[in-house]
PDB file of C-alpha atoms in Angstrom:
ATOM      1  CA  MET A   1     -61.610 -18.165  26.998  1.00  0.00           C
ATOM      2  CA  MET A   2     -62.056 -15.137  24.774  1.00  0.00           C
ATOM      3  CA  LYS A   3     -58.731 -13.686  25.935  1.00  0.00           C
ATOM      4  CA  PHE A   4     -56.928 -16.973  25.263  1.00  0.00           C
ATOM      5  CA  THR A   5     -58.359 -17.157  21.746  1.00  0.00           C
ATOM      6  CA  ALA A   6     -57.267 -13.594  20.962  1.00  0.00           C
ATOM      7  CA  PHE A   7     -53.751 -14.264  22.308  1.00  0.00           C
ATOM      8  CA  ALA A   8     -53.428 -17.427  20.220  1.00  0.00           C
ATOM      9  CA  ALA A   9     -54.512 -15.577  17.079  1.00  0.00           C
ATOM     10  CA  LEU A  10     -51.998 -12.791  17.744  1.00  0.00           C
ATOM     11  CA  LEU A  11     -49.182 -15.309  18.320  1.00  0.00           C
ATOM     12  CA  ALA A  12     -50.017 -17.148  15.099  1.00  0.00           C
ATOM     13  CA  SER A  13     -50.003 -13.945  13.054  1.00  0.00           C
ATOM     14  CA  ALA A  14     -46.665 -12.890  14.530  1.00  0.00           C
ATOM     15  CA  SER A  15     -45.062 -16.257  13.815  1.00  0.00           C
ATOM     16  CA  ALA A  16     -46.361 -16.113  10.269  1.00  0.00           C
ATOM     17  CA  PHE A  17     -44.377 -12.923   9.602  1.00  0.00           C
ATOM     18  CA  ALA A  18     -41.196 -13.982  11.426  1.00  0.00           C
ATOM     19  CA  PRO A  19     -39.860 -16.450   8.798  1.00  0.00           C
ATOM     20  CA  ALA A  20     -40.431 -13.920   6.024  1.00  0.00           C
ATOM     21  CA  GLN A  21     -38.434 -11.264   7.872  1.00  0.00           C
ATOM     22  CA  GLN A  22     -35.631 -13.719   8.622  1.00  0.00           C
ATOM     23  CA  SER A  23     -35.634 -14.859   5.009  1.00  0.00           C
ATOM     24  CA  ALA A  24     -35.403 -11.242   3.846  1.00  0.00           C
ATOM     25  CA  ARG A  25     -32.410 -10.597   6.085  1.00  0.00           C
ATOM     26  CA  SER A  26     -30.706 -13.749   4.809  1.00  0.00           C
ATOM     27  CA  THR A  27     -31.326 -12.711   1.215  1.00  0.00           C
ATOM     28  CA  VAL A  28     -29.767  -9.282   1.814  1.00  0.00           C
ATOM     29  CA  ALA A  29     -26.732 -10.877   3.448  1.00  0.00           C
ATOM     30  CA  LEU A  30     -26.277 -13.328   0.583  1.00  0.00           C
ATOM     31  CA  ASN A  31     -26.691 -10.629  -2.050  1.00  0.00           C
ATOM     32  CA  ALA A  32     -24.089  -8.300  -0.456  1.00  0.00           C
ATOM     33  CA  GLU A  33     -21.154  -7.811  -2.812  1.00  0.00           C
ATOM     34  CA  ARG A  34     -18.145  -9.843  -1.767  1.00  0.00           C
ATOM     35  CA  SER A  35     -14.546  -8.692  -1.738  1.00  0.00           C
ATOM     36  CA  LYS A  36     -12.514  -9.919  -4.706  1.00  0.00           C
ATOM     37  CA  SER A  37      -9.464 -10.587  -2.536  1.00  0.00           C
ATOM     38  CA  LEU A  38     -11.362 -11.983   0.462  1.00  0.00           C
ATOM     39  CA  PRO A  39     -14.476 -13.743  -0.915  1.00  0.00           C
ATOM     40  CA  PHE A  40     -15.617 -14.707   2.589  1.00  0.00           C
ATOM     41  CA  MET A  41     -15.973 -11.017   3.545  1.00  0.00           C
ATOM     42  CA  ASN A  42     -18.192  -8.251   2.190  1.00  0.00           C
ATOM     43  CA  ARG A  43     -16.612  -5.568   0.037  1.00  0.00           C
ATOM     44  CA  PRO A  44     -15.738  -2.409   2.011  1.00  0.00           C
ATOM     45  CA  PRO A  45     -18.221   0.322   1.005  1.00  0.00           C
ATOM     46  CA  LEU A  46     -15.604   2.841  -0.144  1.00  0.00           C
ATOM     47  CA  LEU A  47     -13.514   0.334  -2.104  1.00  0.00           C
ATOM     48  CA  ASP A  48     -15.668   0.213  -5.214  1.00  0.00           C
ATOM     49  CA  GLY A  49     -12.887  -0.679  -7.662  1.00  0.00           C
ATOM     50  CA  SER A  50     -12.485   2.845  -9.021  1.00  0.00           C
ATOM     51  CA  MET A  51      -8.892   3.143  -7.751  1.00  0.00           C
ATOM     52  CA  ALA A  52      -6.057   1.327  -9.505  1.00  0.00           C
ATOM     53  CA  GLY A  53      -5.174  -1.894  -7.732  1.00  0.00           C
ATOM     54  CA  ASP A  54      -8.352  -1.919  -5.633  1.00  0.00           C
ATOM     55  CA  VAL A  55      -9.444  -5.522  -5.024  1.00  0.00           C
ATOM     56  CA  GLY A  56     -11.454  -4.871  -1.878  1.00  0.00           C
ATOM     57  CA  PHE A  57      -8.700  -5.892   0.553  1.00  0.00           C
ATOM     58  CA  ASP A  58      -9.327  -4.133   3.853  1.00  0.00           C
ATOM     59  CA  PRO A  59      -9.835  -6.667   6.670  1.00  0.00           C
ATOM     60  CA  LEU A  60      -9.078  -4.020   9.333  1.00  0.00           C
ATOM     61  CA  GLY A  61     -11.546  -1.461   7.965  1.00  0.00           C
ATOM     62  CA  LEU A  62      -8.911   1.241   7.493  1.00  0.00           C
ATOM     63  CA  SER A  63     -10.723   2.647   4.447  1.00  0.00           C
ATOM     64  CA  GLU A  64     -13.566   3.773   6.708  1.00  0.00           C
ATOM     65  CA  ILE A  65     -11.378   5.890   8.998  1.00  0.00           C
ATOM     66  CA  ASP A  66     -12.244   9.588   8.856  1.00  0.00           C
ATOM     67  CA  GLU A  67     -10.633  11.144  11.917  1.00  0.00           C
ATOM     68  CA  LEU A  68      -7.800  13.640  12.498  1.00  0.00           C
ATOM     69  CA  GLY A  69      -7.447  14.292   8.771  1.00  0.00           C
ATOM     70  CA  ILE A  70      -6.846  10.627   7.960  1.00  0.00           C
ATOM     71  CA  ASP A  71      -9.239   9.298   5.339  1.00  0.00           C
ATOM     72  CA  LEU A  72      -9.140   7.109   2.235  1.00  0.00           C
ATOM     73  CA  TYR A  73      -7.561   9.917   0.170  1.00  0.00           C
ATOM     74  CA  TRP A  74      -4.748  10.345   2.686  1.00  0.00           C
ATOM     75  CA  LEU A  75      -4.172   6.579   2.954  1.00  0.00           C
ATOM     76  CA  ARG A  76      -4.041   6.221  -0.829  1.00  0.00           C
ATOM     77  CA  GLU A  77      -1.528   9.068  -1.053  1.00  0.00           C
ATOM     78  CA  ALA A  78       0.647   7.368   1.566  1.00  0.00           C
ATOM     79  CA  GLU A  79       0.436   3.992  -0.180  1.00  0.00           C
ATOM     80  CA  LEU A  80       1.532   5.382  -3.552  1.00  0.00           C
ATOM     81  CA  LYS A  81       4.355   7.350  -1.936  1.00  0.00           C
ATOM     82  CA  HIS A  82       5.697   4.260  -0.185  1.00  0.00           C
ATOM     83  CA  CYS A  83       5.230   2.135  -3.316  1.00  0.00           C
ATOM     84  CA  ARG A  84       7.411   4.483  -5.350  1.00  0.00           C
ATOM     85  CA  LEU A  85       9.998   4.854  -2.583  1.00  0.00           C
ATOM     86  CA  ALA A  86      10.209   1.082  -2.128  1.00  0.00           C
ATOM     87  CA  MET A  87      10.755   0.478  -5.847  1.00  0.00           C
ATOM     88  CA  LEU A  88      13.646   2.964  -5.816  1.00  0.00           C
ATOM     89  CA  ALA A  89      15.041   1.389  -2.630  1.00  0.00           C
ATOM     90  CA  VAL A  90      15.054  -2.138  -4.067  1.00  0.00           C
ATOM     91  CA  VAL A  91      16.877  -0.982  -7.200  1.00  0.00           C
ATOM     92  CA  GLY A  92      19.337   1.094  -5.156  1.00  0.00           C
ATOM     93  CA  ILE A  93      20.191  -1.765  -2.798  1.00  0.00           C
ATOM     94  CA  LEU A  94      20.820  -4.155  -5.686  1.00  0.00           C
ATOM     95  CA  GLN A  95      22.823  -1.518  -7.579  1.00  0.00           C
ATOM     96  CA  VAL A  96      25.279  -1.138  -4.698  1.00  0.00           C
ATOM     97  CA  GLU A  97      25.700  -4.890  -4.366  1.00  0.00           C
ATOM     98  CA  ILE A  98      26.138  -5.607  -8.087  1.00  0.00           C
ATOM     99  CA  PHE A  99      27.991  -2.566  -9.397  1.00  0.00           C
ATOM    100  CA  GLY A 100      29.559  -1.105  -6.276  1.00  0.00           C
ATOM    101  CA  PRO A 101      29.226   2.432  -4.899  1.00  0.00           C
ATOM    102  CA  ALA A 102      27.990   5.313  -7.017  1.00  0.00           C
ATOM    103  CA  PRO A 103      30.454   8.048  -8.081  1.00  0.00           C
ATOM    104  CA  GLY A 104      31.306  10.187  -5.078  1.00  0.00           C
ATOM    105  CA  CYS A 105      30.436   7.396  -2.649  1.00  0.00           C
ATOM    106  CA  GLU A 106      33.650   5.362  -3.000  1.00  0.00           C
ATOM    107  CA  ALA A 107      33.936   5.044   0.779  1.00  0.00           C
ATOM    108  CA  ALA A 108      30.893   2.754   0.807  1.00  0.00           C
ATOM    109  CA  THR A 109      32.590  -0.451  -0.292  1.00  0.00           C
ATOM    110  CA  ALA A 110      30.448  -3.017   1.570  1.00  0.00           C
ATOM    111  CA  LYS A 111      28.198  -5.290  -0.462  1.00  0.00           C
ATOM    112  CA  ASN A 112      25.554  -4.963   2.222  1.00  0.00           C
ATOM    113  CA  GLN A 113      23.692  -1.685   1.705  1.00  0.00           C
ATOM    114  CA  MET A 114      23.146  -1.206   5.440  1.00  0.00           C
ATOM    115  CA  ASP A 115      26.884  -1.489   6.157  1.00  0.00           C
ATOM    116  CA  ALA A 116      27.579   0.734   3.148  1.00  0.00           C
ATOM    117  CA  PHE A 117      25.310   3.398   4.612  1.00  0.00           C
ATOM    118  CA  TRP A 118      27.311   3.546   7.855  1.00  0.00           C
ATOM    119  CA  GLN A 119      30.576   3.597   5.923  1.00  0.00           C
ATOM    120  CA  PHE A 120      29.328   6.613   4.005  1.00  0.00           C
ATOM    121  CA  TRP A 121      28.067   8.211   7.216  1.00  0.00           C
ATOM    122  CA  GLY A 122      31.512   7.824   8.738  1.00  0.00           C
ATOM    123  CA  SER A 123      33.256   9.532   5.826  1.00  0.00           C
ATOM    124  CA  HIS A 124      30.715  12.140   4.631  1.00  0.00           C
ATOM    125  CA  PRO A 125      28.006  12.741   7.261  1.00  0.00           C
ATOM    126  CA  GLN A 126      27.225  16.130   5.735  1.00  0.00           C
ATOM    127  CA  TYR A 127      25.835  14.428   2.631  1.00  0.00           C
ATOM    128  CA  ILE A 128      23.484  12.313   4.728  1.00  0.00           C
ATOM    129  CA  ALA A 129      22.346  15.412   6.636  1.00  0.00           C
ATOM    130  CA  ALA A 130      21.728  17.246   3.351  1.00  0.00           C
ATOM    131  CA  GLY A 131      19.677  14.294   2.173  1.00  0.00           C
ATOM    132  CA  PHE A 132      17.489  14.462   5.286  1.00  0.00           C
ATOM    133  CA  ILE A 133      16.949  18.182   4.776  1.00  0.00           C
ATOM    134  CA  ALA A 134      15.944  17.558   1.155  1.00  0.00           C
ATOM    135  CA  VAL A 135      13.463  14.925   2.326  1.00  0.00           C
ATOM    136  CA  MET A 136      11.918  17.495   4.709  1.00  0.00           C
ATOM    137  CA  PHE A 137      11.317  19.927   1.838  1.00  0.00           C
ATOM    138  CA  ILE A 138       9.919  17.184  -0.393  1.00  0.00           C
ATOM    139  CA  GLU A 139       7.559  16.057   2.369  1.00  0.00           C
ATOM    140  CA  ALA A 140       6.392  19.644   2.912  1.00  0.00           C
ATOM    141  CA  PHE A 141       5.615  20.028  -0.791  1.00  0.00           C
ATOM    142  CA  SER A 142       3.873  16.652  -0.838  1.00  0.00           C
ATOM    143  CA  GLY A 143       1.814  17.538   2.233  1.00  0.00           C
ATOM    144  CA  ILE A 144       0.621  20.808   0.699  1.00  0.00           C
ATOM    145  CA  ALA A 145      -0.328  19.027  -2.538  1.00  0.00           C
ATOM    146  CA  THR A 146      -2.206  16.339  -0.604  1.00  0.00           C
ATOM    147  CA  THR A 147      -4.135  18.791   1.570  1.00  0.00           C
ATOM    148  CA  THR A 148      -5.135  21.147  -1.225  1.00  0.00           C
ATOM    149  CA  GLY A 149      -5.970  18.273  -3.561  1.00  0.00           C
ATOM    150  CA  ARG A 150      -8.206  16.606  -1.018  1.00  0.00           C
ATOM    151  CA  GLU A 151     -10.048  19.834  -0.262  1.00  0.00           C
ATOM    152  CA  SER A 152     -10.531  20.860  -3.894  1.00  0.00           C
ATOM    153  CA  GLY A 153     -11.231  17.422  -5.303  1.00  0.00           C
ATOM    154  CA  MET A 154      -9.243  18.397  -8.414  1.00  0.00           C
ATOM    155  CA  ARG A 155      -6.239  16.142  -7.775  1.00  0.00           C
ATOM    156  CA  ALA A 156      -6.067  12.356  -7.656  1.00  0.00           C
ATOM    157  CA  PRO A 157      -3.972  10.881  -4.816  1.00  0.00           C
ATOM    158  CA  GLY A 158      -0.320  10.620  -5.800  1.00  0.00           C
ATOM    159  CA  ASP A 159      -0.711  12.770  -8.921  1.00  0.00           C
ATOM    160  CA  PHE A 160       2.095  15.347  -9.204  1.00  0.00           C
ATOM    161  CA  GLY A 161       1.682  15.903 -12.933  1.00  0.00           C
ATOM    162  CA  LEU A 162       4.913  14.015 -13.648  1.00  0.00           C
ATOM    163  CA  ASP A 163       4.424  12.332 -17.021  1.00  0.00           C
ATOM    164  CA  PRO A 164       7.497  13.048 -19.205  1.00  0.00           C
ATOM    165  CA  LEU A 165       6.715  10.177 -21.588  1.00  0.00           C
ATOM    166  CA  GLY A 166       3.126  11.291 -22.122  1.00  0.00           C
ATOM    167  CA  PHE A 167       1.384   8.095 -21.006  1.00  0.00           C
ATOM    168  CA  LYS A 168      -1.705  10.061 -19.962  1.00  0.00           C
ATOM    169  CA  LYS A 169      -2.130  11.428 -23.457  1.00  0.00           C
ATOM    170  CA  GLY A 170      -2.292   7.960 -25.002  1.00  0.00           C
ATOM    171  CA  ASP A 171      -4.876   5.202 -24.777  1.00  0.00           C
ATOM    172  CA  ALA A 172      -6.996   5.543 -21.613  1.00  0.00           C
ATOM    173  CA  ASP A 173      -7.314   1.780 -21.043  1.00  0.00           C
ATOM    174  CA  LYS A 174      -3.564   1.318 -21.409  1.00  0.00           C
ATOM    175  CA  TYR A 175      -2.958   4.087 -18.883  1.00  0.00           C
ATOM    176  CA  LYS A 176      -5.301   2.384 -16.406  1.00  0.00           C
ATOM    177  CA  ARG A 177      -3.309  -0.826 -16.800  1.00  0.00           C
ATOM    178  CA  LEU A 178      -0.099   1.101 -16.136  1.00  0.00           C
ATOM    179  CA  GLU A 179      -1.604   2.571 -12.968  1.00  0.00           C
ATOM    180  CA  ALA A 180      -2.599  -0.896 -11.769  1.00  0.00           C
ATOM    181  CA  GLN A 181       0.881  -2.228 -12.561  1.00  0.00           C
ATOM    182  CA  GLU A 182       2.487   0.608 -10.617  1.00  0.00           C
ATOM    183  CA  VAL A 183       0.472  -0.241  -7.521  1.00  0.00           C
ATOM    184  CA  ALA A 184       1.031  -3.998  -7.851  1.00  0.00           C
ATOM    185  CA  ASN A 185       4.787  -3.646  -8.332  1.00  0.00           C
ATOM    186  CA  GLY A 186       4.967  -1.043  -5.575  1.00  0.00           C
ATOM    187  CA  ARG A 187       3.257  -3.339  -3.073  1.00  0.00           C
ATOM    188  CA  LEU A 188       5.632  -6.148  -3.999  1.00  0.00           C
ATOM    189  CA  ALA A 189       8.583  -3.756  -3.685  1.00  0.00           C
ATOM    190  CA  MET A 190       7.556  -2.802  -0.141  1.00  0.00           C
ATOM    191  CA  PHE A 191       7.812  -6.457   0.882  1.00  0.00           C
ATOM    192  CA  ALA A 192      11.086  -6.816  -1.038  1.00  0.00           C
ATOM    193  CA  ALA A 193      12.660  -3.696   0.509  1.00  0.00           C
ATOM    194  CA  ALA A 194      11.633  -4.789   4.007  1.00  0.00           C
ATOM    195  CA  GLY A 195      13.177  -8.204   3.366  1.00  0.00           C
ATOM    196  CA  GLU A 196      16.416  -6.716   2.062  1.00  0.00           C
ATOM    197  CA  LEU A 197      16.734  -4.413   5.058  1.00  0.00           C
ATOM    198  CA  MET A 198      15.970  -7.178   7.554  1.00  0.00           C
ATOM    199  CA  GLN A 199      18.407  -9.607   5.940  1.00  0.00           C
ATOM    200  CA  GLY A 200      21.101  -6.971   5.675  1.00  0.00           C
ATOM    201  CA  MET A 201      20.853  -6.065   9.353  1.00  0.00           C
ATOM    202  CA  THR A 202      20.762  -9.665  10.595  1.00  0.00           C
ATOM    203  CA  THR A 203      23.191 -11.474   8.263  1.00  0.00           C
ATOM    204  CA  ASP A 204      25.635  -8.741   7.139  1.00  0.00           C
ATOM    205  CA  GLU A 205      25.135  -9.983   3.577  1.00  0.00           C
ATOM    206  CA  GLY A 206      23.548  -8.277   0.613  1.00  0.00           C
ATOM    207  CA  ALA A 207      20.275  -9.399  -0.938  1.00  0.00           C
ATOM    208  CA  LEU A 208      21.923 -11.425  -3.699  1.00  0.00           C
ATOM    209  CA  GLY A 209      24.462 -12.808  -1.231  1.00  0.00           C
ATOM    210  CA  ASN A 210      21.627 -14.057   0.956  1.00  0.00           C
ATOM    211  CA  LEU A 211      19.925 -15.573  -2.089  1.00  0.00           C
ATOM    212  CA  MET A 212      23.072 -17.451  -3.120  1.00  0.00           C
ATOM    213  CA  THR A 213      23.625 -18.657   0.431  1.00  0.00           C
ATOM    214  CA  ALA A 214      20.054 -19.908   0.672  1.00  0.00           C
ATOM    215  CA  LEU A 215      20.327 -21.754  -2.652  1.00  0.00           C
ATOM    216  CA  LYS A 216      23.646 -23.296  -1.623  1.00  0.00           C
ATOM    217  CA  ASP A 217      22.432 -24.406   1.809  1.00  0.00           C
ATOM    218  CA  ASN A 218      19.177 -25.849   0.494  1.00  0.00           C
ATOM    219  CA  SER A 219      20.335 -27.346  -2.800  1.00  0.00           C
ATOM    220  CA  PHE A 220      20.222 -31.078  -3.375  1.00  0.00           C
TER     221      PHE A 220
END
């Protein structure tokens, strides 16, 4: 009887603490900061909003990778590089379709940039090869800047000191807005460039040609 009484008292004391512990865990879970872009998920620990364009979007947890030299710094560098390249690509594709080939590229007469590329390859392959070699040197320079900047902590990802209009020297808040706009437009441009390339390879029409065709086929 004495043993049963002691066991019952122990069980009662344990059950008295259980709801409090469960309540504490629930409170912590509810108080965890939510992602701005995905409110049903917690904000990734490293995405604290300090980087331009950071809205806590990382459903795959890529920001937490830290293996083989790939970390958040490296990923941010790659994102900015592709943002800038995509913005140039979108403008270049539309330029060929609207205004025709650039001086020295008269052989590329197709409205579709992908077809124009192969026309230019057929007439001046040495120019394409020189372009690839230039890209190799640019990538080598970029890789050195990324590695040394990450190790020293003295360089922000994507910062090559290129500011001919002196935006950095002006209002700090305005410069932050410009950084956020660069990232937002760059992300949109990556989708746009991918769409232009896919449409060009599958329809043999340029981006504007595809747009006009879509409007014509789906107009009332």
